[in-house]
Amino acid sequence: MKRFIGFVKKEFYHIFRDKRSMFILFGMPIAQILLFGFAITNEINNVELGILDKSKDHETLKIINKINASEYFTIENVVENENEIEAVFKKGEVKAFLVFEEGFAENLHALHKGKIQVITDATEPNTANTIVNYVQSIIQHYQQELNSTSDMGVQIDIQTRMFFNTELKSVFNFLPGVMTVILMLVSAMMTSISITREKELGTMEILLVSPLKPVQVVVGKVFPYIFLSIINALVILILGVTVFGMPIEGSLILLAFETVLFIITALSLGILISTIAETQQAAMMISLMGLMLPVILLSEFIFPISSMPDLLQYISHFIPAKWFIIILKGIMLKGVGLIYLWKETVILIVMAVFLIALSIKKYKIRLE
Amino acid sequence: MKPEETVIEVENLTKKFGDFTAVNEISFKTYKGEIFGFLGANGAGKTTAMKMLIGISKPTSGEASVTGLDVFSQPDQIKKNIGYMSQKFSMYDDLTIKENITFFGGIYGLDRKTIKNKIKQIIESLGLEEVANKLVGALPLGWKQKLAFSVALLHDPKIVFLDEPTGGVDPITRRQFWELIYKQASQGTTIFVTTHYMDEAEYCDRVSIMVEGKIEALDTPKNLKTEYKVDSMDGVFLKLARNIE
């Protein structure tokens, strides 16, 4: 045990004295999560809107104020005539226009029906999509308010002048993917690099000639990264919750357990890589090409697996990240427990055990 | 050299990788306090032979014991009783001298007090007082090697294996390094050293020369030179290599 503590201590010296390691461990995850997160959220933050209000009554004014008050939109331009809209779009001053029909409030009270048109700038289809969705939700909210204070049963029709698909990826769907990729990267890449570094420097030979058992060497090298990866996962979660308002609906304990399970799977992949790679550079390349690409492409992080060719769908079953993303989304967004996630959990456990066994076996072979 | 206590005993030791025989039935003995030179060209099998003796490679056949322990059945025991220094400089550049000694002392199971004494002793004997808390990476190569040698001896092993310890060092530093080796041998530690440098072979008590997996010559440098009728170990080596061809 004393030997083990000494070993772990030395490992921490390595990590804390190497600026590159520190950056990959802590700088990169924070940068990535903010980058990925804001790349999505920017689209719905203070988007410039134009208004064409043909009615100018108390209802349209209320709606306009409501939209202006939301953090998603700022009203940048008000035009008086339909002909001006195109010119404003061309200048790129606004991303979308809201057009209120003539006599909006009258129609609302007399016919219980009002019409609003959303015209979006289709050159950025994703942004356009998001805008329509957010405008819709604000107006629907307003409609509910109206209906709750009176029995009018009004309906505000929103017409959009743009073709759009309804399947919209939000930041909530995105963050679990980012978290998975970062954990995979940090855990697998850092361990494989730190083990191959000892090989490259020749110190691995010294350790193998010492009374330390190979398993002790590997565990001693990997242990600090379990610890640091857990801290990393915490940082990512805290950022997700505080900066992006990500919910954690389910059990925190289950979330912690699944995260540690995934970290261990990733670490054993790192050990496996280090048994193949002779140099730090090779370890880094194998980690990036062999782990990062499949994780990003085949984990449902960005691209829907269901629309992929059969072969890729089949391969995706072997990507631990895919299962972890399902688990994360389940716990954080849907708030489900182990009853719904046991299958994914068992798959991850089997993968972890298999990878650990394989890497220990490969490690022994290398020593003959 | 009085042949008294045997430290290494090797009989017909063989290592095969598939069809290739890297080490072919070698036999020799080394004794307490002896400096035993293990020579051979690259690929002659000396590294493979040494790996079997230090317990990280399993022999195919034959017999061998190190400090009375069997290499087949007790490799873990052997590891506790030997010191090892490899041709690649083998300490951590990003740790200080003290931290390196503490770490290696720790993995050999020394207690804190012993480690503390060792640190003091090593730093004093090598004159490293001013740099004791500096990172090892900042030291000149010659100092690093002396330090690595001291670290290999931390747990007072009966025998220390040096795998081309003086590679890439200038002649003056090499000589200083050999002075350390002599001092250690005179205290009863057996030194098992592989080297490329033929002038270093002259410093050894006895040398063995491996050619293509076999030990072709084994004697004191003086006797070898007489036997092959040459005036340097270089000559002995060349003659041996030619005979084989």
Coordinates of C-alpha atoms in Angstrom, one line a residue:
Chain A
M1 CA 0.0 0.0 0.0
K2 CA 2.8 2.4 0.9
R3 CA 4.5 1.6 -2.4
F4 CA 1.2 2.3 -4.2
I5 CA 0.8 5.7 -2.5
G6 CA 4.4 6.6 -3.4
F7 CA 3.6 5.7 -7.0
V8 CA 0.4 7.7 -7.2
K9 CA 2.2 10.7 -5.7
K10 CA 4.9 10.5 -8.3
E11 CA 2.2 10.3 -11.0
F12 CA 0.5 13.5 -9.7
Y13 CA 3.9 15.3 -9.8
H14 CA 4.1 14.3 -13.5
I15 CA 0.7 15.6 -14.2
F16 CA 0.9 18.9 -12.3
R17 CA 4.3 19.8 -13.6
D18 CA 3.4 19.2 -17.3
K19 CA 1.6 22.2 -18.7
R20 CA 0.4 20.2 -21.6
S21 CA -1.2 17.6 -19.4
M22 CA -2.8 20.3 -17.3
F23 CA -4.2 22.0 -20.4
I24 CA -5.7 18.8 -21.8
L25 CA -7.1 17.8 -18.5
F26 CA -8.7 21.0 -17.4
G27 CA -8.3 23.7 -20.1
M28 CA -9.7 21.7 -23.0
P29 CA -12.9 20.4 -21.3
I30 CA -13.9 23.8 -20.2
A31 CA -13.1 25.4 -23.6
Q32 CA -14.9 22.6 -25.4
I33 CA -18.0 22.7 -23.4
L34 CA -18.3 26.4 -23.6
L35 CA -17.5 26.4 -27.3
F36 CA -20.0 23.6 -28.2
G37 CA -22.6 24.9 -25.8
F38 CA -22.5 28.5 -27.0
A39 CA -22.2 27.5 -30.7
I40 CA -25.7 26.3 -30.2
T41 CA -27.1 28.8 -27.7
N42 CA -25.8 31.8 -29.6
E43 CA -28.4 31.2 -32.1
I44 CA -31.2 31.9 -29.7
N45 CA -29.5 34.7 -27.8
N46 CA -30.5 38.2 -28.6
V47 CA -31.5 37.5 -32.1
E48 CA -32.4 40.7 -34.0
L49 CA -36.1 40.9 -35.0
G50 CA -38.0 43.2 -37.3
I51 CA -41.6 44.2 -36.7
L52 CA -44.3 45.1 -39.2
D53 CA -47.4 46.0 -37.1
K54 CA -50.4 46.7 -39.3
S55 CA -52.7 46.9 -36.4
K56 CA -50.9 48.8 -33.6
D57 CA -53.4 47.9 -30.9
H58 CA -52.9 47.0 -27.2
E59 CA -52.6 43.3 -28.0
T60 CA -49.9 43.6 -30.6
L61 CA -48.1 46.0 -28.3
K62 CA -48.2 43.4 -25.5
I63 CA -46.9 40.7 -27.7
I64 CA -44.1 42.8 -29.0
N65 CA -43.1 43.8 -25.5
K66 CA -43.1 40.2 -24.4
I67 CA -40.9 39.2 -27.2
N68 CA -38.6 42.1 -26.7
A69 CA -38.3 41.3 -23.0
S70 CA -37.2 37.7 -23.6
E71 CA -33.5 37.0 -23.6
Y72 CA -33.8 35.4 -27.0
F73 CA -34.8 38.4 -29.1
T74 CA -34.2 42.1 -29.4
I75 CA -36.3 44.3 -31.7
E76 CA -34.0 46.0 -34.1
N77 CA -36.2 47.4 -36.8
V78 CA -39.8 48.5 -37.2
V79 CA -41.1 49.0 -40.7
E80 CA -44.4 50.4 -41.8
N81 CA -44.8 48.7 -45.2
E82 CA -44.5 45.2 -46.5
N83 CA -42.2 46.4 -49.3
E84 CA -39.5 47.4 -46.9
I85 CA -39.0 44.0 -45.4
E86 CA -36.9 42.6 -48.2
A87 CA -34.5 45.6 -48.0
V88 CA -34.0 45.1 -44.3
F89 CA -33.3 41.4 -44.8
K90 CA -30.8 42.2 -47.5
K91 CA -28.9 44.5 -45.2
G92 CA -28.8 41.7 -42.7
E93 CA -30.1 43.9 -39.9
V94 CA -32.5 41.3 -38.7
K95 CA -32.9 37.5 -38.8
A96 CA -36.7 37.5 -38.9
F97 CA -39.8 39.6 -39.2
L98 CA -43.0 39.4 -37.2
V99 CA -46.0 40.6 -39.2
F100 CA -49.3 41.4 -37.4
E101 CA -52.4 41.4 -39.5
E102 CA -54.6 44.5 -39.7
G103 CA -57.1 44.7 -36.8
F104 CA -55.3 42.0 -34.8
A105 CA -57.0 42.8 -31.5
E106 CA -60.4 43.2 -33.0
N107 CA -60.2 39.8 -34.7
L108 CA -59.0 38.3 -31.5
H109 CA -61.9 39.5 -29.6
A110 CA -64.6 39.2 -32.2
L111 CA -63.5 36.1 -34.1
H112 CA -61.3 34.6 -31.3
K113 CA -58.7 34.3 -34.0
G114 CA -55.5 36.3 -34.7
K115 CA -52.9 35.9 -37.3
I116 CA -49.2 36.5 -37.0
Q117 CA -46.7 35.8 -39.7
V118 CA -43.1 34.9 -39.0
I119 CA -40.8 35.5 -42.0
T120 CA -37.4 34.1 -41.5
D121 CA -34.1 34.7 -43.3
A122 CA -33.6 31.3 -44.8
T123 CA -29.9 31.7 -45.5
E124 CA -29.3 30.3 -42.1
P125 CA -31.8 27.5 -41.9
N126 CA -30.8 26.3 -38.4
T127 CA -31.1 29.7 -37.0
A128 CA -34.4 30.3 -38.8
N129 CA -35.7 27.1 -37.3
T130 CA -34.8 28.0 -33.9
I131 CA -36.3 31.4 -34.1
V132 CA -39.6 30.1 -35.3
N133 CA -39.7 27.7 -32.5
Y134 CA -39.0 30.3 -29.9
V135 CA -41.4 32.8 -31.3
Q136 CA -44.0 30.1 -31.3
S137 CA -43.5 29.2 -27.7
I138 CA -43.6 32.8 -26.6
I139 CA -46.9 33.5 -28.4
Q140 CA -48.4 30.3 -27.3
H141 CA -47.6 31.3 -23.8
Y142 CA -49.3 34.6 -24.4
Q143 CA -52.3 32.8 -25.8
Q144 CA -52.5 30.6 -22.7
E145 CA -52.4 33.7 -20.5
L146 CA -55.2 35.3 -22.4
N147 CA -57.3 32.2 -22.2
S148 CA -56.8 31.8 -18.5
T149 CA -58.0 35.3 -17.7
S150 CA -61.1 35.1 -20.0
D151 CA -63.2 32.4 -21.5
M152 CA -62.7 33.7 -25.0
G153 CA -60.9 30.6 -26.2
V154 CA -58.8 32.7 -28.5
Q155 CA -56.4 31.2 -31.0
I156 CA -53.4 32.9 -32.4
D157 CA -52.4 31.5 -35.8
I158 CA -48.7 31.6 -36.6
Q159 CA -47.8 31.3 -40.2
T160 CA -44.3 30.8 -41.2
R161 CA -42.8 31.7 -44.5
M162 CA -40.1 29.1 -44.6
F163 CA -39.7 25.5 -45.1
F164 CA -38.4 23.9 -41.9
N165 CA -37.9 20.5 -40.4
T166 CA -39.4 19.9 -37.0
E167 CA -36.6 17.9 -35.6
L168 CA -34.5 20.4 -33.8
K169 CA -31.4 19.6 -31.9
S170 CA -31.2 21.7 -28.7
V171 CA -28.3 22.3 -26.4
F172 CA -29.8 19.8 -24.0
N173 CA -29.4 17.0 -26.5
F174 CA -26.0 18.2 -27.3
L175 CA -24.3 18.5 -23.9
P176 CA -24.4 14.8 -22.9
G177 CA -22.5 14.2 -26.2
V178 CA -19.9 16.8 -25.4
M179 CA -19.5 15.4 -21.9
T180 CA -19.0 11.9 -23.3
V181 CA -16.5 13.0 -25.9
I182 CA -14.4 15.0 -23.3
L183 CA -14.4 12.2 -20.8
M184 CA -13.4 9.7 -23.4
L185 CA -10.6 12.0 -24.7
V186 CA -9.2 12.9 -21.4
S187 CA -9.4 9.4 -19.8
A188 CA -8.2 7.3 -22.7
M189 CA -5.7 9.7 -24.3
M190 CA -4.1 10.9 -21.1
T191 CA -3.5 7.4 -19.7
S192 CA -2.2 6.0 -23.0
I193 CA 0.2 8.9 -23.3
S194 CA 1.4 8.7 -19.7
I195 CA 2.1 5.0 -20.0
T196 CA 3.9 5.3 -23.3
R197 CA 5.9 8.2 -22.0
E198 CA 7.5 5.8 -19.4
K199 CA 8.2 3.4 -22.3
E200 CA 9.8 6.1 -24.3
L201 CA 11.9 7.4 -21.5
G202 CA 13.1 3.9 -20.5
T203 CA 11.7 4.3 -17.0
M204 CA 9.1 1.5 -17.7
E205 CA 12.0 -0.9 -17.9
I206 CA 13.2 0.1 -14.5
L207 CA 9.7 -0.2 -13.1
L208 CA 9.4 -3.7 -14.6
V209 CA 12.7 -4.8 -13.1
S210 CA 11.6 -3.5 -9.7
P211 CA 9.7 -5.6 -7.3
L212 CA 6.5 -3.9 -8.4
K213 CA 4.1 -6.2 -10.2
P214 CA 3.0 -5.1 -13.7
V215 CA -0.6 -4.8 -12.4
Q216 CA 0.6 -2.5 -9.7
V217 CA 2.4 -0.3 -12.2
V218 CA -0.7 0.0 -14.4
V219 CA -3.1 0.6 -11.5
G220 CA -0.7 3.2 -10.1
K221 CA -0.5 5.0 -13.4
V222 CA -4.3 4.9 -14.0
F223 CA -5.5 5.8 -10.6
P224 CA -4.8 9.5 -10.7
Y225 CA -6.7 9.7 -13.9
I226 CA -9.7 8.1 -12.4
F227 CA -9.6 10.8 -9.8
L228 CA -9.0 13.7 -12.3
S229 CA -11.6 12.4 -14.7
I230 CA -14.2 12.4 -11.9
I231 CA -13.3 16.1 -11.2
N232 CA -13.6 16.7 -14.9
A233 CA -17.0 15.2 -15.1
L234 CA -18.1 17.4 -12.1
V235 CA -16.8 20.5 -13.8
I236 CA -18.6 19.7 -17.0
L237 CA -21.8 18.9 -15.2
I238 CA -21.6 22.1 -13.1
L239 CA -21.0 24.2 -16.3
G240 CA -23.8 22.4 -18.0
V241 CA -26.2 23.1 -15.2
T242 CA -25.1 26.7 -14.4
V243 CA -24.2 28.1 -17.8
F244 CA -26.7 26.3 -20.0
G245 CA -29.4 25.5 -17.6
M246 CA -29.1 21.8 -18.2
P247 CA -31.5 19.8 -15.9
I248 CA -30.6 16.8 -13.9
E249 CA -33.9 15.2 -13.4
G250 CA -32.8 11.8 -12.3
S251 CA -30.7 10.4 -9.4
L252 CA -27.3 12.0 -8.8
I253 CA -26.0 8.8 -7.3
L254 CA -26.9 6.8 -10.4
L255 CA -25.4 9.5 -12.5
A256 CA -22.1 9.3 -10.5
F257 CA -22.1 5.6 -10.7
E258 CA -22.6 5.5 -14.5
T259 CA -20.0 8.2 -15.0
V260 CA -17.4 6.3 -13.0
L261 CA -18.3 3.2 -15.0
F262 CA -17.7 5.0 -18.3
I263 CA -14.5 6.6 -17.0
I264 CA -13.2 3.1 -16.2
T265 CA -14.1 1.8 -19.6
A266 CA -12.3 4.7 -21.2
L267 CA -9.2 4.2 -19.0
S268 CA -9.0 0.6 -19.9
L269 CA -9.1 1.6 -23.6
G270 CA -6.2 3.9 -22.8
I271 CA -4.2 1.1 -21.3
L272 CA -5.0 -1.1 -24.3
I273 CA -3.7 1.7 -26.6
S274 CA -0.5 2.0 -24.6
T275 CA 0.2 -1.7 -25.1
I276 CA 0.1 -1.2 -28.9
A277 CA 1.7 2.2 -29.1
E278 CA 5.5 2.6 -28.5
T279 CA 5.7 6.4 -28.5
Q280 CA 3.6 9.2 -27.0
Q281 CA 2.9 10.5 -30.5
A282 CA 1.6 7.1 -31.7
A283 CA -0.6 6.9 -28.6
M284 CA -2.0 10.3 -29.3
M285 CA -2.8 9.5 -32.9
I286 CA -4.4 6.2 -32.1
S287 CA -6.5 7.8 -29.4
L288 CA -7.6 10.6 -31.7
M289 CA -8.3 8.4 -34.8
G290 CA -9.3 5.2 -33.2
L291 CA -11.4 6.7 -30.4
M292 CA -12.4 10.3 -31.1
L293 CA -13.7 9.7 -34.6
P294 CA -16.0 6.8 -33.8
V295 CA -17.1 8.4 -30.7
I296 CA -18.1 11.6 -32.5
L297 CA -19.5 9.9 -35.6
L298 CA -21.2 6.8 -34.2
S299 CA -22.4 7.7 -30.8
E300 CA -25.5 9.7 -31.9
F301 CA -23.6 12.7 -30.6
I302 CA -24.1 14.6 -33.9
F303 CA -25.5 12.3 -36.5
P304 CA -28.6 10.2 -36.0
I305 CA -27.6 6.5 -36.1
S306 CA -31.0 5.4 -37.3
S307 CA -30.3 7.0 -40.7
M308 CA -27.0 5.3 -41.2
P309 CA -26.2 2.3 -43.3
D310 CA -26.8 -1.1 -41.6
L311 CA -23.0 -1.8 -41.3
L312 CA -22.4 1.5 -39.4
Q313 CA -25.4 0.9 -37.2
Y314 CA -24.0 -2.5 -36.3
I315 CA -20.6 -1.0 -35.5
S316 CA -22.1 1.6 -33.4
H317 CA -23.2 -1.0 -30.9
F318 CA -19.6 -1.5 -30.0
I319 CA -19.0 2.1 -29.1
P320 CA -19.2 2.6 -25.3
A321 CA -19.9 6.3 -25.8
K322 CA -23.2 5.5 -27.6
W323 CA -24.5 3.7 -24.5
F324 CA -23.2 6.3 -22.1
I325 CA -25.0 9.1 -24.1
I326 CA -28.3 7.2 -23.8
I327 CA -27.7 6.8 -20.1
L328 CA -26.8 10.4 -19.6
K329 CA -29.8 11.7 -21.6
G330 CA -32.0 9.2 -19.7
I331 CA -30.9 10.4 -16.3
M332 CA -30.5 14.1 -16.9
L333 CA -33.4 14.9 -19.3
K334 CA -35.9 12.2 -18.7
G335 CA -35.2 11.5 -15.1
V336 CA -35.4 7.8 -15.5
G337 CA -33.7 5.3 -13.2
L338 CA -31.9 2.0 -13.5
I339 CA -35.2 0.2 -14.3
Y340 CA -35.0 1.8 -17.7
L341 CA -31.3 1.9 -18.1
W342 CA -30.2 -1.5 -16.9
K343 CA -29.6 -2.8 -20.4
E344 CA -27.2 0.0 -21.3
T345 CA -25.5 -0.3 -17.9
V346 CA -25.0 -4.0 -18.3
I347 CA -23.5 -3.4 -21.7
L348 CA -21.1 -0.8 -20.3
I349 CA -20.1 -3.2 -17.5
V350 CA -19.4 -6.0 -19.9
M351 CA -17.4 -3.7 -22.1
A352 CA -15.3 -2.4 -19.1
V353 CA -14.6 -6.0 -17.8
F354 CA -13.7 -7.2 -21.3
L355 CA -11.4 -4.2 -21.9
I356 CA -9.6 -4.5 -18.6
A357 CA -9.1 -8.2 -19.0
L358 CA -7.8 -7.7 -22.6
S359 CA -5.4 -5.0 -21.6
I360 CA -4.0 -6.9 -18.7
K361 CA -3.5 -9.9 -21.0
K362 CA -1.8 -7.8 -23.7
Y363 CA 0.3 -6.1 -21.1
K364 CA 1.6 -9.5 -19.9
I365 CA 2.4 -10.6 -23.4
R366 CA 4.6 -7.6 -23.9
L367 CA 6.7 -8.7 -21.0
E368 CA 6.9 -12.3 -22.4
Chain B
M1 CA 39.9 -12.2 -7.7
K2 CA 39.3 -15.0 -5.3
P3 CA 36.5 -17.2 -6.6
E4 CA 34.6 -17.7 -3.4
E5 CA 30.9 -16.8 -3.2
T6 CA 29.0 -17.3 -6.5
V7 CA 26.4 -14.7 -7.3
I8 CA 25.3 -15.8 -10.7
E9 CA 25.4 -19.3 -11.9
V10 CA 24.3 -20.1 -15.5
E11 CA 24.2 -23.5 -17.1
N12 CA 23.2 -24.0 -20.8
L13 CA 20.8 -21.1 -20.7
T14 CA 18.8 -20.8 -23.9
K15 CA 16.2 -18.4 -25.2
K16 CA 14.3 -19.1 -28.5
F17 CA 11.9 -16.8 -30.3
G18 CA 10.1 -19.2 -32.6
D19 CA 12.8 -20.7 -34.8
F20 CA 15.4 -18.0 -33.9
T21 CA 17.8 -18.9 -31.1
A22 CA 18.7 -15.6 -29.5
V23 CA 20.7 -17.1 -26.7
N24 CA 22.3 -20.5 -27.3
E25 CA 23.3 -22.7 -24.3
I26 CA 25.5 -20.2 -22.5
S27 CA 27.2 -21.1 -19.2
F28 CA 29.2 -18.9 -16.8
K29 CA 29.6 -17.9 -13.2
T30 CA 30.2 -14.6 -11.5
Y31 CA 31.5 -14.0 -8.0
K32 CA 31.0 -11.6 -5.2
G33 CA 32.7 -8.2 -5.7
E34 CA 33.6 -9.0 -9.3
I35 CA 33.2 -6.7 -12.2
F36 CA 32.0 -8.9 -15.0
G37 CA 32.0 -7.5 -18.5
F38 CA 29.3 -8.8 -20.8
L39 CA 30.4 -8.0 -24.4
G40 CA 29.0 -8.6 -27.8
A41 CA 27.9 -6.8 -31.0
N42 CA 24.4 -5.5 -31.4
G43 CA 22.1 -8.5 -31.9
A44 CA 24.6 -11.0 -30.3
G45 CA 22.0 -11.8 -27.6
K46 CA 23.5 -10.0 -24.6
T47 CA 20.4 -7.9 -23.9
T48 CA 18.2 -11.0 -24.1
A49 CA 20.5 -12.9 -21.8
M50 CA 20.5 -10.1 -19.3
K51 CA 16.7 -9.9 -19.4
M52 CA 16.5 -13.5 -18.4
L53 CA 18.8 -12.9 -15.5
I54 CA 16.9 -9.8 -14.2
G55 CA 13.6 -11.7 -14.2
I56 CA 11.7 -10.0 -17.0
S57 CA 12.1 -12.7 -19.7
K58 CA 11.5 -16.4 -19.2
P59 CA 14.3 -18.7 -20.5
T60 CA 13.4 -21.5 -22.9
S61 CA 15.7 -24.1 -21.3
G62 CA 18.8 -24.4 -19.2
E63 CA 19.4 -23.4 -15.6
A64 CA 20.3 -20.1 -14.0
S65 CA 20.3 -18.7 -10.5
V66 CA 20.9 -15.1 -9.4
T67 CA 21.9 -14.5 -5.8
G68 CA 21.0 -18.1 -5.2
L69 CA 17.5 -17.7 -6.6
D70 CA 16.1 -19.6 -9.5
V71 CA 15.2 -17.5 -12.6
F72 CA 12.4 -19.9 -13.5
S73 CA 10.6 -20.1 -10.2
Q74 CA 11.6 -17.0 -8.3
P75 CA 11.8 -14.1 -10.7
D76 CA 9.9 -11.9 -8.2
Q77 CA 12.4 -12.7 -5.4
I78 CA 15.3 -11.9 -7.8
K79 CA 13.9 -8.5 -8.6
K80 CA 14.2 -7.5 -4.9
N81 CA 17.8 -8.5 -4.7
I82 CA 19.3 -6.9 -7.8
G83 CA 19.9 -3.4 -9.0
Y84 CA 19.4 -2.3 -12.6
M85 CA 20.4 0.6 -14.7
S86 CA 19.5 0.8 -18.3
Q87 CA 21.2 2.3 -21.3
K88 CA 18.5 4.9 -21.6
F89 CA 18.9 7.3 -18.8
S90 CA 16.2 6.1 -16.4
M91 CA 15.1 8.6 -13.9
Y92 CA 12.2 11.1 -14.0
D93 CA 13.2 14.4 -15.5
D94 CA 10.2 16.2 -14.0
L95 CA 11.0 15.1 -10.5
T96 CA 13.7 16.6 -8.3
I97 CA 16.6 14.5 -7.1
K98 CA 15.1 14.0 -3.7
E99 CA 11.7 13.1 -5.2
N100 CA 13.3 10.5 -7.5
I101 CA 15.2 8.9 -4.7
T102 CA 12.1 8.9 -2.5
F103 CA 10.1 7.3 -5.3
F104 CA 12.6 4.5 -6.2
G105 CA 13.2 3.9 -2.5
G106 CA 9.5 3.5 -2.0
I107 CA 9.0 1.0 -4.8
Y108 CA 11.8 -1.1 -3.3
G109 CA 10.0 -1.0 0.0
L110 CA 12.5 1.1 2.0
D111 CA 11.1 2.8 5.1
R112 CA 11.0 6.6 5.4
K113 CA 14.0 6.8 7.7
T114 CA 16.2 4.7 5.5
I115 CA 15.2 6.8 2.5
K116 CA 16.0 9.9 4.3
N117 CA 19.5 8.6 5.2
K118 CA 20.0 7.4 1.6
I119 CA 19.1 10.8 0.2
K120 CA 21.6 12.5 2.5
Q121 CA 24.3 9.9 1.7
I122 CA 23.9 10.1 -2.0
I123 CA 23.7 13.9 -2.2
E124 CA 26.8 14.2 -0.1
S125 CA 28.9 11.6 -1.9
L126 CA 28.1 13.0 -5.3
G127 CA 28.4 16.6 -4.2
L128 CA 24.8 17.5 -5.2
E129 CA 23.9 19.7 -2.2
E130 CA 23.1 22.8 -4.3
V131 CA 20.8 21.0 -6.8
A132 CA 19.1 18.6 -4.5
N133 CA 15.8 20.3 -5.0
K134 CA 16.2 21.0 -8.7
L135 CA 14.5 18.9 -11.3
V136 CA 16.7 16.1 -12.6
G137 CA 16.0 17.2 -16.2
A138 CA 18.2 20.3 -15.5
L139 CA 21.3 18.2 -14.6
P140 CA 24.2 17.4 -17.1
L141 CA 24.1 13.8 -18.4
G142 CA 27.2 12.7 -16.5
W143 CA 25.6 13.7 -13.2
K144 CA 22.4 12.0 -14.1
Q145 CA 24.2 8.8 -14.8
K146 CA 26.0 8.8 -11.5
L147 CA 22.7 9.5 -9.8
A148 CA 21.0 6.7 -11.7
F149 CA 23.8 4.4 -10.6
S150 CA 23.3 5.4 -6.9
V151 CA 19.6 4.9 -7.3
A152 CA 20.1 1.4 -8.7
L153 CA 22.1 0.7 -5.4
L154 CA 19.5 2.2 -3.1
H155 CA 18.3 -1.1 -1.7
D156 CA 21.9 -2.5 -1.2
P157 CA 21.6 -5.3 -3.8
K158 CA 24.2 -8.0 -3.9
I159 CA 24.5 -7.5 -7.7
V160 CA 23.8 -4.6 -10.0
F161 CA 23.2 -5.0 -13.7
L162 CA 24.4 -2.1 -15.9
D163 CA 23.1 -2.1 -19.5
E164 CA 25.6 0.1 -21.5
P165 CA 25.6 2.6 -18.7
T166 CA 28.1 5.0 -20.3
G167 CA 26.5 5.5 -23.7
G168 CA 26.8 9.0 -25.1
V169 CA 29.1 10.3 -22.4
D170 CA 32.5 12.0 -22.8
P171 CA 35.7 10.0 -21.8
I172 CA 36.3 12.0 -18.6
T173 CA 32.8 11.4 -17.3
R174 CA 33.1 7.8 -18.3
R175 CA 36.3 7.5 -16.2
Q176 CA 34.6 9.1 -13.2
F177 CA 31.7 6.7 -13.6
W178 CA 34.1 3.7 -13.6
E179 CA 35.7 5.0 -10.4
L180 CA 32.2 4.7 -8.8
I181 CA 31.9 1.2 -10.2
Y182 CA 35.3 0.2 -8.7
K183 CA 34.4 1.7 -5.3
Q184 CA 31.2 -0.2 -5.2
A185 CA 32.8 -3.5 -6.3
S186 CA 35.5 -3.1 -3.6
Q187 CA 32.6 -3.0 -1.1
G188 CA 31.5 -6.5 -2.2
T189 CA 28.8 -5.7 -4.8
T190 CA 29.0 -7.7 -8.0
I191 CA 28.9 -5.6 -11.1
F192 CA 27.4 -7.1 -14.3
V193 CA 28.1 -4.6 -17.1
T194 CA 27.4 -4.7 -20.8
T195 CA 29.3 -2.3 -23.0
H196 CA 30.2 -1.3 -26.5
Y197 CA 33.4 0.4 -25.5
M198 CA 36.4 -1.9 -25.7
D199 CA 38.5 0.3 -23.5
E200 CA 36.0 -0.2 -20.8
A201 CA 36.3 -4.0 -21.2
E202 CA 39.9 -3.5 -20.0
Y203 CA 38.6 -2.2 -16.7
C204 CA 36.6 -5.4 -16.0
D205 CA 37.9 -8.3 -13.8
R206 CA 36.7 -10.8 -16.4
V207 CA 34.9 -10.4 -19.6
S208 CA 32.7 -12.7 -21.7
I209 CA 32.2 -12.1 -25.4
M210 CA 29.0 -13.2 -27.1
V211 CA 28.8 -13.9 -30.8
E212 CA 25.6 -15.0 -32.4
G213 CA 24.0 -16.2 -29.2
K214 CA 27.0 -18.1 -27.9
I215 CA 29.7 -17.1 -25.4
E216 CA 32.9 -17.5 -27.5
A217 CA 35.4 -16.3 -25.0
L218 CA 35.5 -15.8 -21.2
D219 CA 38.5 -14.9 -19.2
T220 CA 40.4 -11.9 -17.7
P221 CA 41.3 -9.2 -20.3
K222 CA 44.9 -10.1 -19.8
N223 CA 44.6 -13.8 -20.5
L224 CA 42.3 -13.1 -23.5
K225 CA 44.9 -10.8 -25.1
T226 CA 47.6 -13.4 -24.6
E227 CA 45.5 -16.1 -26.0
Y228 CA 44.6 -14.2 -29.2
K229 CA 48.0 -12.6 -29.4
V230 CA 46.8 -9.0 -29.6
D231 CA 47.6 -6.0 -27.4
S232 CA 44.0 -4.7 -26.9
M233 CA 40.5 -6.0 -26.2
D234 CA 39.5 -4.4 -29.5
G235 CA 41.9 -6.9 -31.2
V236 CA 40.4 -9.8 -29.3
F237 CA 36.9 -8.7 -30.4
L238 CA 37.8 -8.3 -34.1
K239 CA 39.6 -11.7 -34.2
L240 CA 36.6 -13.4 -32.7
A241 CA 34.2 -11.8 -35.0
R242 CA 36.3 -12.8 -38.1
N243 CA 36.7 -16.4 -36.9
I244 CA 32.9 -16.7 -36.9
E245 CA 32.5 -15.3 -40.3

